[in-house]
mmCIF file of C-alpha atoms in Angstrom:
data_model
loop_
_atom_site.group_PDB
_atom_site.id
_atom_site.type_symbol
_atom_site.label_atom_id
_atom_site.label_comp_id
_atom_site.label_asym_id
_atom_site.label_seq_id
_atom_site.Cartn_x
_atom_site.Cartn_y
_atom_site.Cartn_z
ATOM 1 C CA MET A 1366 2.384 2.722 4.920
ATOM 2 C CA GLY A 1367 -0.552 4.596 6.567
ATOM 3 C CA PRO A 1368 -0.939 8.486 6.647
ATOM 4 C CA ASP A 1369 1.185 10.846 8.573
ATOM 5 C CA LEU A 1370 -1.139 12.722 10.945
ATOM 6 C CA GLY A 1371 1.549 14.980 12.537
ATOM 7 C CA GLY A 1372 1.153 18.825 12.879
ATOM 8 C CA ASP A 1373 -2.013 20.507 11.355
ATOM 9 C CA GLN A 1374 -2.576 17.782 8.514
ATOM 10 C CA HIS A 1375 -6.275 16.761 8.241
ATOM 11 C CA PHE A 1376 -7.514 13.623 6.937
ATOM 12 C CA ARG A 1377 -11.032 12.108 5.550
ATOM 13 C CA HIS A 1378 -11.491 8.488 5.692
ATOM 14 C CA GLY A 1379 -14.335 6.205 6.394
ATOM 15 C CA GLY A 1380 -16.409 3.560 8.133
ATOM 16 C CA PRO A 1381 -19.805 1.928 7.944
ATOM 17 C CA GLN A 1382 -21.644 3.969 5.209
ATOM 18 C CA PRO A 1383 -25.013 5.432 6.272
ATOM 19 C CA ARG A 1384 -28.012 4.335 4.223
ATOM 20 C CA ARG A 1385 -28.385 6.850 1.340
ATOM 21 C CA ARG A 1386 -31.437 8.838 0.643
ATOM 22 C CA GLN A 1387 -32.920 9.807 -2.749
ATOM 23 C CA THR A 1388 -30.985 12.984 -2.819
ATOM 24 C CA GLY A 1389 -27.644 11.260 -1.967
ATOM 25 C CA LEU A 1390 -26.139 11.950 -5.216
ATOM 26 C CA LEU A 1391 -26.123 15.868 -4.749
ATOM 27 C CA LEU A 1392 -25.087 15.314 -1.130
ATOM 28 C CA SER A 1393 -22.337 13.054 -2.056
ATOM 29 C CA MET A 1394 -21.063 15.353 -4.702
ATOM 30 C CA LEU A 1395 -21.041 18.149 -2.012
ATOM 31 C CA MET A 1396 -19.275 15.700 0.684
ATOM 32 C CA LEU A 1397 -16.737 14.653 -2.212
ATOM 33 C CA GLY A 1398 -15.639 18.356 -2.468
ATOM 34 C CA GLY A 1399 -14.825 18.630 1.275
ATOM 35 C CA VAL A 1400 -12.799 15.510 0.916
ATOM 36 C CA ALA A 1401 -11.010 16.781 -2.318
ATOM 37 C CA VAL A 1402 -9.876 20.025 -0.149
ATOM 38 C CA LEU A 1403 -8.696 17.788 2.703
ATOM 39 C CA VAL A 1404 -6.984 15.275 0.479
ATOM 40 C CA VAL A 1405 -5.102 18.130 -1.253
ATOM 41 C CA THR A 1406 -4.010 19.358 2.144
ATOM 42 C CA VAL A 1407 -2.833 16.234 3.617
ATOM 43 C CA ALA A 1408 -0.165 13.891 3.099
ATOM 44 C CA LEU A 1409 -1.565 10.778 1.721
ATOM 45 C CA ALA A 1410 1.548 9.333 0.181
ATOM 46 C CA LEU A 1411 3.155 6.355 1.941
ATOM 47 C CA ARG A 1412 6.178 7.476 3.966
ATOM 48 C CA GLU A 1413 8.868 6.017 6.256
ATOM 49 C CA SER A 1414 11.029 2.975 5.641
ATOM 50 C CA ASP A 1415 7.719 0.677 5.693
ATOM 51 C CA SER A 1416 9.355 -2.133 3.614
ATOM 52 C CA SER A 1417 12.780 -2.544 5.569
ATOM 53 C CA ALA A 1418 14.275 -5.927 5.017
ATOM 54 C CA ALA A 1419 17.506 -7.710 6.024
ATOM 55 C CA ALA A 1420 19.542 -6.053 3.317
ATOM 56 C CA PRO A 1421 22.587 -3.778 3.297
ATOM 57 C CA GLU A 1422 21.922 -0.126 3.484
ATOM 58 C CA PRO A 1423 22.069 1.689 0.060
ATOM 59 C CA GLY A 1424 25.640 2.660 -0.706
ATOM 60 C CA ALA A 1425 28.031 3.081 -3.570
ATOM 61 C CA GLY A 1426 28.355 0.708 -6.498
ATOM 62 C CA ARG A 1427 26.850 0.078 -10.015
ATOM 63 C CA ALA A 1428 23.286 -0.442 -10.415
ATOM 64 C CA ALA A 1429 22.129 -3.602 -12.634
ATOM 65 C CA PRO A 1430 19.811 -2.323 -15.433
ATOM 66 C CA LEU A 1431 16.382 -3.454 -14.940
ATOM 67 C CA GLY A 1432 14.130 -5.343 -17.321
ATOM 68 C CA THR A 1433 17.174 -7.378 -18.643
ATOM 69 C CA PRO A 1434 17.355 -10.440 -16.401
ATOM 70 C CA ASP A 1435 19.410 -12.464 -18.788
ATOM 71 C CA ASP A 1436 22.076 -9.889 -19.147
ATOM 72 C CA SER A 1437 25.002 -11.775 -17.553
ATOM 73 C CA THR A 1438 27.478 -8.733 -18.269
ATOM 74 C CA ALA A 1439 25.979 -6.021 -16.245
ATOM 75 C CA GLY A 1440 26.689 -5.228 -12.348
ATOM 76 C CA THR A 1441 28.024 -7.391 -9.737
ATOM 77 C CA PRO A 1442 26.986 -11.188 -9.459
ATOM 78 C CA GLN A 1443 24.656 -10.148 -6.536
ATOM 79 C CA SER A 1444 23.020 -7.223 -8.877
ATOM 80 C CA GLN A 1445 22.402 -9.868 -11.758
ATOM 81 C CA ALA A 1446 20.730 -12.390 -9.405
ATOM 82 C CA ALA A 1447 18.594 -9.253 -7.775
ATOM 83 C CA THR A 1448 17.686 -8.064 -11.234
ATOM 84 C CA ARG A 1449 16.458 -11.609 -12.053
ATOM 85 C CA THR A 1450 14.390 -11.954 -9.071
ATOM 86 C CA VAL A 1451 12.583 -8.652 -9.227
ATOM 87 C CA THR A 1452 11.914 -8.696 -12.997
ATOM 88 C CA ALA A 1453 11.009 -12.270 -13.616
ATOM 89 C CA ASP A 1454 10.084 -13.824 -10.028
ATOM 90 C CA ALA A 1455 7.424 -16.845 -10.497
ATOM 91 C CA LEU A 1456 5.104 -14.711 -8.657
ATOM 92 C CA TYR A 1457 4.436 -13.015 -11.933
ATOM 93 C CA ALA A 1458 3.406 -16.109 -13.616
ATOM 94 C CA THR A 1459 0.738 -17.292 -11.067
ATOM 95 C CA GLY A 1460 -2.324 -15.702 -13.144
ATOM 96 C CA PRO A 1461 -5.211 -13.520 -11.843
ATOM 97 C CA GLN A 1462 -6.079 -13.663 -8.118
ATOM 98 C CA LYS A 1463 -9.617 -15.215 -7.305
ATOM 99 C CA THR A 1464 -11.921 -13.777 -4.595
ATOM 100 C CA VAL A 1465 -11.822 -15.192 -1.208
ATOM 101 C CA GLY A 1466 -15.295 -13.680 -0.425
ATOM 102 C CA CYS A 1467 -13.797 -11.184 1.900
ATOM 103 C CA GLN A 1468 -16.416 -9.102 3.770
ATOM 104 C CA GLU A 1469 -15.829 -5.661 5.530
ATOM 105 C CA PRO A 1470 -16.324 -5.724 9.302
ATOM 106 C CA PRO A 1471 -19.386 -3.679 9.972
ATOM 107 C CA VAL A 1472 -17.798 -1.593 12.894
ATOM 108 C CA PRO A 1473 -16.963 2.075 13.286
ATOM 109 C CA LEU A 1474 -13.448 2.952 13.376
ATOM 110 C CA SER A 1475 -13.669 4.948 16.595
ATOM 111 C CA LYS A 1476 -11.977 2.864 19.200
ATOM 112 C CA GLN A 1477 -8.965 0.609 19.466
ATOM 113 C CA ALA A 1478 -11.008 -2.578 19.543
ATOM 114 C CA ASN A 1479 -12.680 -1.938 16.590
ATOM 115 C CA VAL A 1480 -9.665 -0.832 14.492
ATOM 116 C CA LYS A 1481 -7.746 -3.974 15.770
ATOM 117 C CA LEU A 1482 -10.921 -6.281 14.494
ATOM 118 C CA TYR A 1483 -10.961 -4.501 11.311
ATOM 119 C CA TYR A 1484 -7.417 -4.836 10.381
ATOM 120 C CA SER A 1485 -7.317 -8.479 11.709
ATOM 121 C CA ASN A 1486 -10.025 -9.205 9.486
ATOM 122 C CA VAL A 1487 -8.614 -7.780 6.388
ATOM 123 C CA VAL A 1488 -5.179 -9.399 6.912
ATOM 124 C CA ALA A 1489 -6.834 -12.737 7.422
ATOM 125 C CA CYS A 1490 -8.602 -12.329 4.066
ATOM 126 C CA LEU A 1491 -5.223 -11.158 2.554
ATOM 127 C CA SER A 1492 -3.558 -14.356 3.738
ATOM 128 C CA LYS A 1493 -6.228 -16.323 2.200
ATOM 129 C CA ALA A 1494 -5.769 -14.551 -0.978
ATOM 130 C CA TRP A 1495 -1.990 -14.455 -1.300
ATOM 131 C CA ALA A 1496 -0.945 -17.879 0.207
ATOM 132 C CA PRO A 1497 -1.893 -19.835 -2.943
ATOM 133 C CA LYS A 1498 -0.069 -17.471 -5.090
ATOM 134 C CA VAL A 1499 2.945 -17.383 -2.994
ATOM 135 C CA GLN A 1500 2.933 -21.169 -3.044
ATOM 136 C CA ALA A 1501 2.274 -21.141 -6.725
ATOM 137 C CA ALA A 1502 5.452 -19.399 -7.047
ATOM 138 C CA LYS A 1503 7.303 -22.080 -5.187
ATOM 139 C CA ASP A 1504 7.859 -20.202 -2.075
ATOM 140 C CA THR A 1505 6.880 -20.861 1.460
ATOM 141 C CA PHE A 1506 4.132 -19.046 2.763
ATOM 142 C CA ALA A 1507 3.656 -17.925 6.424
ATOM 143 C CA ALA A 1508 1.249 -15.023 7.616
ATOM 144 C CA PRO A 1509 2.773 -12.040 8.979
ATOM 145 C CA ARG A 1510 2.453 -10.934 12.608
ATOM 146 C CA LEU A 1511 0.555 -8.123 13.720
ATOM 147 C CA VAL A 1512 1.483 -5.563 16.105
ATOM 148 C CA PHE A 1513 -0.987 -2.769 16.997
ATOM 149 C CA TRP A 1514 0.592 0.360 18.438
ATOM 150 C CA THR A 1515 0.732 3.959 19.422
ATOM 151 C CA GLY A 1516 3.198 6.433 20.486
ATOM 152 C CA VAL A 1517 6.664 4.884 19.767
ATOM 153 C CA THR A 1518 7.555 1.461 18.716
ATOM 154 C CA GLN A 1519 10.852 -0.340 18.460
ATOM 155 C CA THR A 1520 11.357 -3.050 15.639
ATOM 156 C CA PRO A 1521 14.391 -4.474 14.094
ATOM 157 C CA CYS A 1522 13.978 -2.353 11.142
ATOM 158 C CA ALA A 1523 13.740 1.098 12.243
ATOM 159 C CA ALA A 1524 12.976 3.412 15.289
ATOM 160 C CA GLY A 1525 11.084 6.455 15.280
ATOM 161 C CA SER A 1526 8.294 5.633 12.475
ATOM 162 C CA THR A 1527 5.100 7.804 12.774
ATOM 163 C CA VAL A 1528 2.947 5.849 10.639
ATOM 164 C CA SER A 1529 2.005 2.171 9.976
ATOM 165 C CA PHE A 1530 4.705 0.258 8.202
ATOM 166 C CA TYR A 1531 6.050 -3.318 7.400
ATOM 167 C CA CYS A 1532 9.334 -4.744 8.636
ATOM 168 C CA GLY A 1533 10.978 -7.558 6.497
ATOM 169 C CA THR A 1534 13.289 -8.590 9.112
ATOM 170 C CA SER A 1535 10.581 -9.525 11.663
ATOM 171 C CA GLU A 1536 7.861 -10.346 8.992
ATOM 172 C CA THR A 1537 5.523 -7.992 10.878
ATOM 173 C CA LEU A 1538 2.862 -5.470 10.063
ATOM 174 C CA TYR A 1539 3.100 -2.714 12.455
ATOM 175 C CA LEU A 1540 -0.306 -0.809 12.536
ATOM 176 C CA LYS A 1541 -0.549 2.457 14.198
ATOM 177 C CA TYR A 1542 -4.377 2.123 15.112
ATOM 178 C CA THR A 1543 -4.826 5.827 16.374
ATOM 179 C CA ASP A 1544 -4.265 7.166 13.008
ATOM 180 C CA ASP A 1545 -7.613 5.417 11.874
ATOM 181 C CA ILE A 1546 -9.477 6.803 14.974
ATOM 182 C CA LYS A 1547 -8.376 10.318 14.306
ATOM 183 C CA LEU A 1548 -9.357 9.938 10.666
ATOM 184 C CA TRP A 1549 -12.726 8.533 11.560
ATOM 185 C CA SER A 1550 -13.428 11.263 14.200
ATOM 186 C CA ARG A 1551 -12.722 14.114 11.589
ATOM 187 C CA SER A 1552 -16.070 14.256 10.309
ATOM 188 C CA PRO A 1553 -19.369 12.128 10.680
ATOM 189 C CA ASP A 1554 -20.293 12.539 6.935
ATOM 190 C CA ALA A 1555 -20.500 9.487 4.585
ATOM 191 C CA ALA A 1556 -17.626 10.622 2.291
ATOM 192 C CA ASN A 1557 -15.267 11.051 5.383
ATOM 193 C CA ARG A 1558 -16.252 7.638 6.624
ATOM 194 C CA ALA A 1559 -15.951 6.063 3.360
ATOM 195 C CA PHE A 1560 -12.372 7.440 2.780
ATOM 196 C CA THR A 1561 -11.473 6.175 6.413
ATOM 197 C CA ARG A 1562 -12.528 2.460 5.555
ATOM 198 C CA MET A 1563 -10.943 2.673 1.963
ATOM 199 C CA TRP A 1564 -7.797 4.032 3.233
ATOM 200 C CA ALA A 1565 -7.528 1.322 6.079
ATOM 201 C CA THR A 1566 -8.181 -1.235 3.624
ATOM 202 C CA TYR A 1567 -5.718 0.019 1.227
ATOM 203 C CA THR A 1568 -3.106 0.477 3.957
ATOM 204 C CA ALA A 1569 -3.510 -3.197 4.958
ATOM 205 C CA GLY A 1570 -3.203 -4.334 1.424
ATOM 206 C CA HIS A 1571 -0.177 -2.382 0.652
ATOM 207 C CA GLU A 1572 1.700 -3.392 3.624
ATOM 208 C CA TYR A 1573 0.686 -6.903 3.264
ATOM 209 C CA ALA A 1574 2.094 -6.708 -0.336
ATOM 210 C CA HIS A 1575 5.568 -5.850 1.261
ATOM 211 C CA HIS A 1576 5.146 -9.233 3.168
ATOM 212 C CA VAL A 1577 4.445 -10.874 -0.180
ATOM 213 C CA GLN A 1578 7.578 -9.268 -1.776
ATOM 214 C CA GLN A 1579 9.488 -10.648 1.397
ATOM 215 C CA LEU A 1580 8.284 -14.076 0.889
ATOM 216 C CA THR A 1581 9.065 -14.250 -2.714
ATOM 217 C CA GLY A 1582 12.440 -12.661 -2.437
ATOM 218 C CA ILE A 1583 11.691 -9.431 -4.431
ATOM 219 C CA LEU A 1584 11.955 -7.091 -1.296
ATOM 220 C CA THR A 1585 15.575 -8.279 -0.412
ATOM 221 C CA ALA A 1586 16.628 -8.279 -4.039
ATOM 222 C CA ALA A 1587 15.245 -4.741 -4.479
ATOM 223 C CA ARG A 1588 17.385 -3.869 -1.497
ATOM 224 C CA GLN A 1589 20.404 -5.422 -2.856
ATOM 225 C CA LEU A 1590 19.855 -3.533 -6.041
ATOM 226 C CA GLN A 1591 19.653 -0.111 -3.913
ATOM 227 C CA TYR A 1592 22.741 -1.032 -2.190
ATOM 228 C CA ASP A 1593 24.411 -1.468 -5.719
ATOM 229 C CA ALA A 1594 23.094 1.491 -6.978
ATOM 230 C CA PRO A 1595 25.237 4.394 -8.397
ATOM 231 C CA ASP A 1596 23.423 7.362 -6.770
ATOM 232 C CA GLN A 1597 20.467 8.721 -4.894
ATOM 233 C CA ASP A 1598 18.332 8.980 -7.967
ATOM 234 C CA ALA A 1599 18.992 5.413 -8.900
ATOM 235 C CA ARG A 1600 18.125 4.431 -5.332
ATOM 236 C CA LEU A 1601 14.958 6.551 -5.375
ATOM 237 C CA GLU A 1602 13.554 4.998 -8.638
ATOM 238 C CA LEU A 1603 14.188 1.664 -7.235
ATOM 239 C CA SER A 1604 12.304 2.728 -3.945
ATOM 240 C CA ARG A 1605 9.187 3.876 -6.345
ATOM 241 C CA ARG A 1606 9.356 0.792 -8.123
ATOM 242 C CA LEU A 1607 9.171 -1.278 -4.971
ATOM 243 C CA GLU A 1608 6.278 0.756 -3.503
ATOM 244 C CA LEU A 1609 4.270 1.197 -6.691
ATOM 245 C CA GLN A 1610 4.381 -2.614 -6.801
ATOM 246 C CA ALA A 1611 2.839 -2.930 -3.328
ATOM 247 C CA SER A 1612 0.195 -0.430 -3.979
ATOM 248 C CA CYS A 1613 -0.567 -2.228 -7.200
ATOM 249 C CA LEU A 1614 -0.778 -5.732 -5.438
ATOM 250 C CA SER A 1615 -3.081 -4.055 -2.767
ATOM 251 C CA ALA A 1616 -5.331 -3.108 -5.648
ATOM 252 C CA VAL A 1617 -5.332 -6.610 -7.054
ATOM 253 C CA PHE A 1618 -6.677 -7.836 -3.759
ATOM 254 C CA ALA A 1619 -9.325 -5.064 -3.581
ATOM 255 C CA GLY A 1620 -10.283 -5.578 -7.241
ATOM 256 C CA ALA A 1621 -10.738 -9.541 -6.749
ATOM 257 C CA ASN A 1622 -12.904 -8.833 -3.517
ATOM 258 C CA GLN A 1623 -14.693 -5.767 -4.807
ATOM 259 C CA SER A 1624 -18.184 -7.463 -4.871
ATOM 260 C CA SER A 1625 -18.053 -9.166 -1.639
ATOM 261 C CA TYR A 1626 -16.183 -6.274 0.270
ATOM 262 C CA GLY A 1627 -18.749 -3.865 -0.970
ATOM 263 C CA ILE A 1628 -16.399 -1.444 -2.894
ATOM 264 C CA THR A 1629 -19.315 0.124 -4.795
ATOM 265 C CA GLY A 1630 -20.856 3.386 -4.974
ATOM 266 C CA LEU A 1631 -19.571 6.019 -2.930
ATOM 267 C CA ASP A 1632 -16.925 3.757 -1.474
ATOM 268 C CA LEU A 1633 -15.763 2.952 -5.120
ATOM 269 C CA THR A 1634 -15.794 6.671 -5.993
ATOM 270 C CA ILE A 1635 -13.564 7.400 -2.916
ATOM 271 C CA TYR A 1636 -11.407 4.490 -3.678
ATOM 272 C CA GLN A 1637 -10.633 5.375 -7.340
ATOM 273 C CA LYS A 1638 -10.735 9.206 -7.002
ATOM 274 C CA TYR A 1639 -8.907 9.804 -3.788
ATOM 275 C CA VAL A 1640 -6.975 6.527 -2.564
ATOM 276 C CA GLN A 1641 -5.801 5.734 -6.131
ATOM 277 C CA GLY A 1642 -5.652 9.116 -7.608
ATOM 278 C CA GLN A 1643 -4.501 11.596 -4.962
ATOM 279 C CA THR A 1644 -1.928 9.486 -3.360
ATOM 280 C CA GLY A 1645 1.551 10.466 -4.395
ATOM 281 C CA ASP A 1646 4.851 12.255 -3.699
ATOM 282 C CA GLU A 1647 3.268 15.593 -4.453
ATOM 283 C CA ASN A 1648 1.788 15.590 -1.083
ATOM 284 C CA PHE A 1649 5.099 15.869 0.586
ATOM 285 C CA ARG A 1650 6.586 18.979 -1.104
ATOM 286 C CA GLY A 1651 10.364 19.117 -0.703
ATOM 287 C CA GLY A 1652 10.272 15.374 0.386
ATOM 288 C CA PRO A 1653 12.142 12.723 -1.285
ATOM 289 C CA ARG A 1654 10.515 11.036 -4.349
ATOM 290 C CA ASP A 1655 10.323 7.586 -2.982
ATOM 291 C CA HIS A 1656 6.728 6.333 -3.596
ATOM 292 C CA GLY A 1657 5.917 7.736 -6.882
ATOM 293 C CA ALA A 1658 3.691 10.635 -8.327
ATOM 294 C CA ARG A 1659 0.096 10.623 -8.333
ATOM 295 C CA ALA A 1660 -0.249 9.753 -11.798
ATOM 296 C CA SER A 1661 1.968 6.763 -11.441
ATOM 297 C CA HIS A 1662 0.100 5.662 -8.387
ATOM 298 C CA GLN A 1663 -3.280 5.923 -10.096
ATOM 299 C CA TYR A 1664 -1.862 3.983 -13.088
ATOM 300 C CA TRP A 1665 -0.406 0.948 -11.164
ATOM 301 C CA THR A 1666 -3.422 0.635 -8.722
ATOM 302 C CA GLY A 1667 -5.683 1.063 -11.692
ATOM 303 C CA ARG A 1668 -3.972 -1.912 -13.437
ATOM 304 C CA GLY A 1669 -4.165 -4.088 -10.301
ATOM 305 C CA PHE A 1670 -7.729 -3.328 -9.644
ATOM 306 C CA THR A 1671 -8.848 -4.142 -13.015
ATOM 307 C CA THR A 1672 -6.581 -7.211 -14.293
ATOM 308 C CA LEU A 1673 -6.438 -8.764 -10.717
ATOM 309 C CA ASP A 1674 -3.139 -10.082 -12.024
ATOM 310 C CA SER A 1675 0.437 -9.740 -10.381
ATOM 311 C CA VAL A 1676 2.041 -9.575 -13.765
ATOM 312 C CA SER A 1677 0.340 -6.320 -14.155
ATOM 313 C CA CYS A 1678 2.264 -5.035 -11.176
ATOM 314 C CA ASN A 1679 5.736 -5.742 -12.595
ATOM 315 C CA THR A 1680 7.007 -2.263 -12.088
ATOM 316 C CA PHE A 1681 10.598 -3.463 -12.364
ATOM 317 C CA THR A 1682 10.402 -3.996 -16.069
ATOM 318 C CA ALA A 1683 8.492 -0.785 -16.659
ATOM 319 C CA THR A 1684 10.070 2.413 -18.285
ATOM 320 C CA ALA A 1685 11.300 5.249 -16.028
ATOM 321 C CA GLY A 1686 8.372 7.357 -16.884
ATOM 322 C CA LYS A 1687 5.760 4.658 -15.570
ATOM 323 C CA VAL A 1688 7.513 5.020 -12.069
ATOM 324 C CA SER A 1689 7.894 8.753 -12.051
#
């Protein structure tokens, strides 16, 4: 889900990058220092119930152990089936993702029409990229619906969200376009604009990844495991596995289309150092550990961006330390 812009929080993001001068390296380093300060002081972690699905609310029960899909003795029958889905879904065997030649729209994220165009373009690219993978996993592909909103929005999943999110029940990406405008308007420098663009691209990819999880059954299965989990700690770990997988799958798309999209130079530095490296639960001191620590986020997004393969995003067979 997208960033929370409430209170006095500040964000640095991006838009079309200005042409760099010969002195661009020193200037970029100075601007990156400003981004670092802002990223540390803002909540970049993904919040809210952005991956809600038609599944029961977490409650009492016994959690099926992850990483043992063939263990027929552990948990309820529903837990056993759910464990098999999240750990051994056919999506993991579909191989590396190929580029779809996705190109970034050269528009400033300064007004509603441009933000809608930007996200619509990225989501269309995501559909081209993920449709063959979902179909190769023997699941039915359908593109998600898009809803652009501000203020308050009502969905079948939740009410009162403050940031962009995905609702599995309606298979819809709810994108709060005003957040991107605020981020874009913070500063006109190249680093801020690069951050805004890379964050918007990442947000679209993360929320779309929840849609892929929904289509393949991983999202609903994970919710079943949360329902059967014995305690809050176990439920939070399952949430982190789900969210870190979505971030990893977002990075798979970004890596596969890195060349055509132009994630190079300052954009690549911003993407790797701040989007990948500074997104984590630490940004919400006192909040629930439901999306993963910065180190875990950097690890999984790095795997996705480098390997381009969904199997590298199988967080559900990873050790607990990898999804902290």
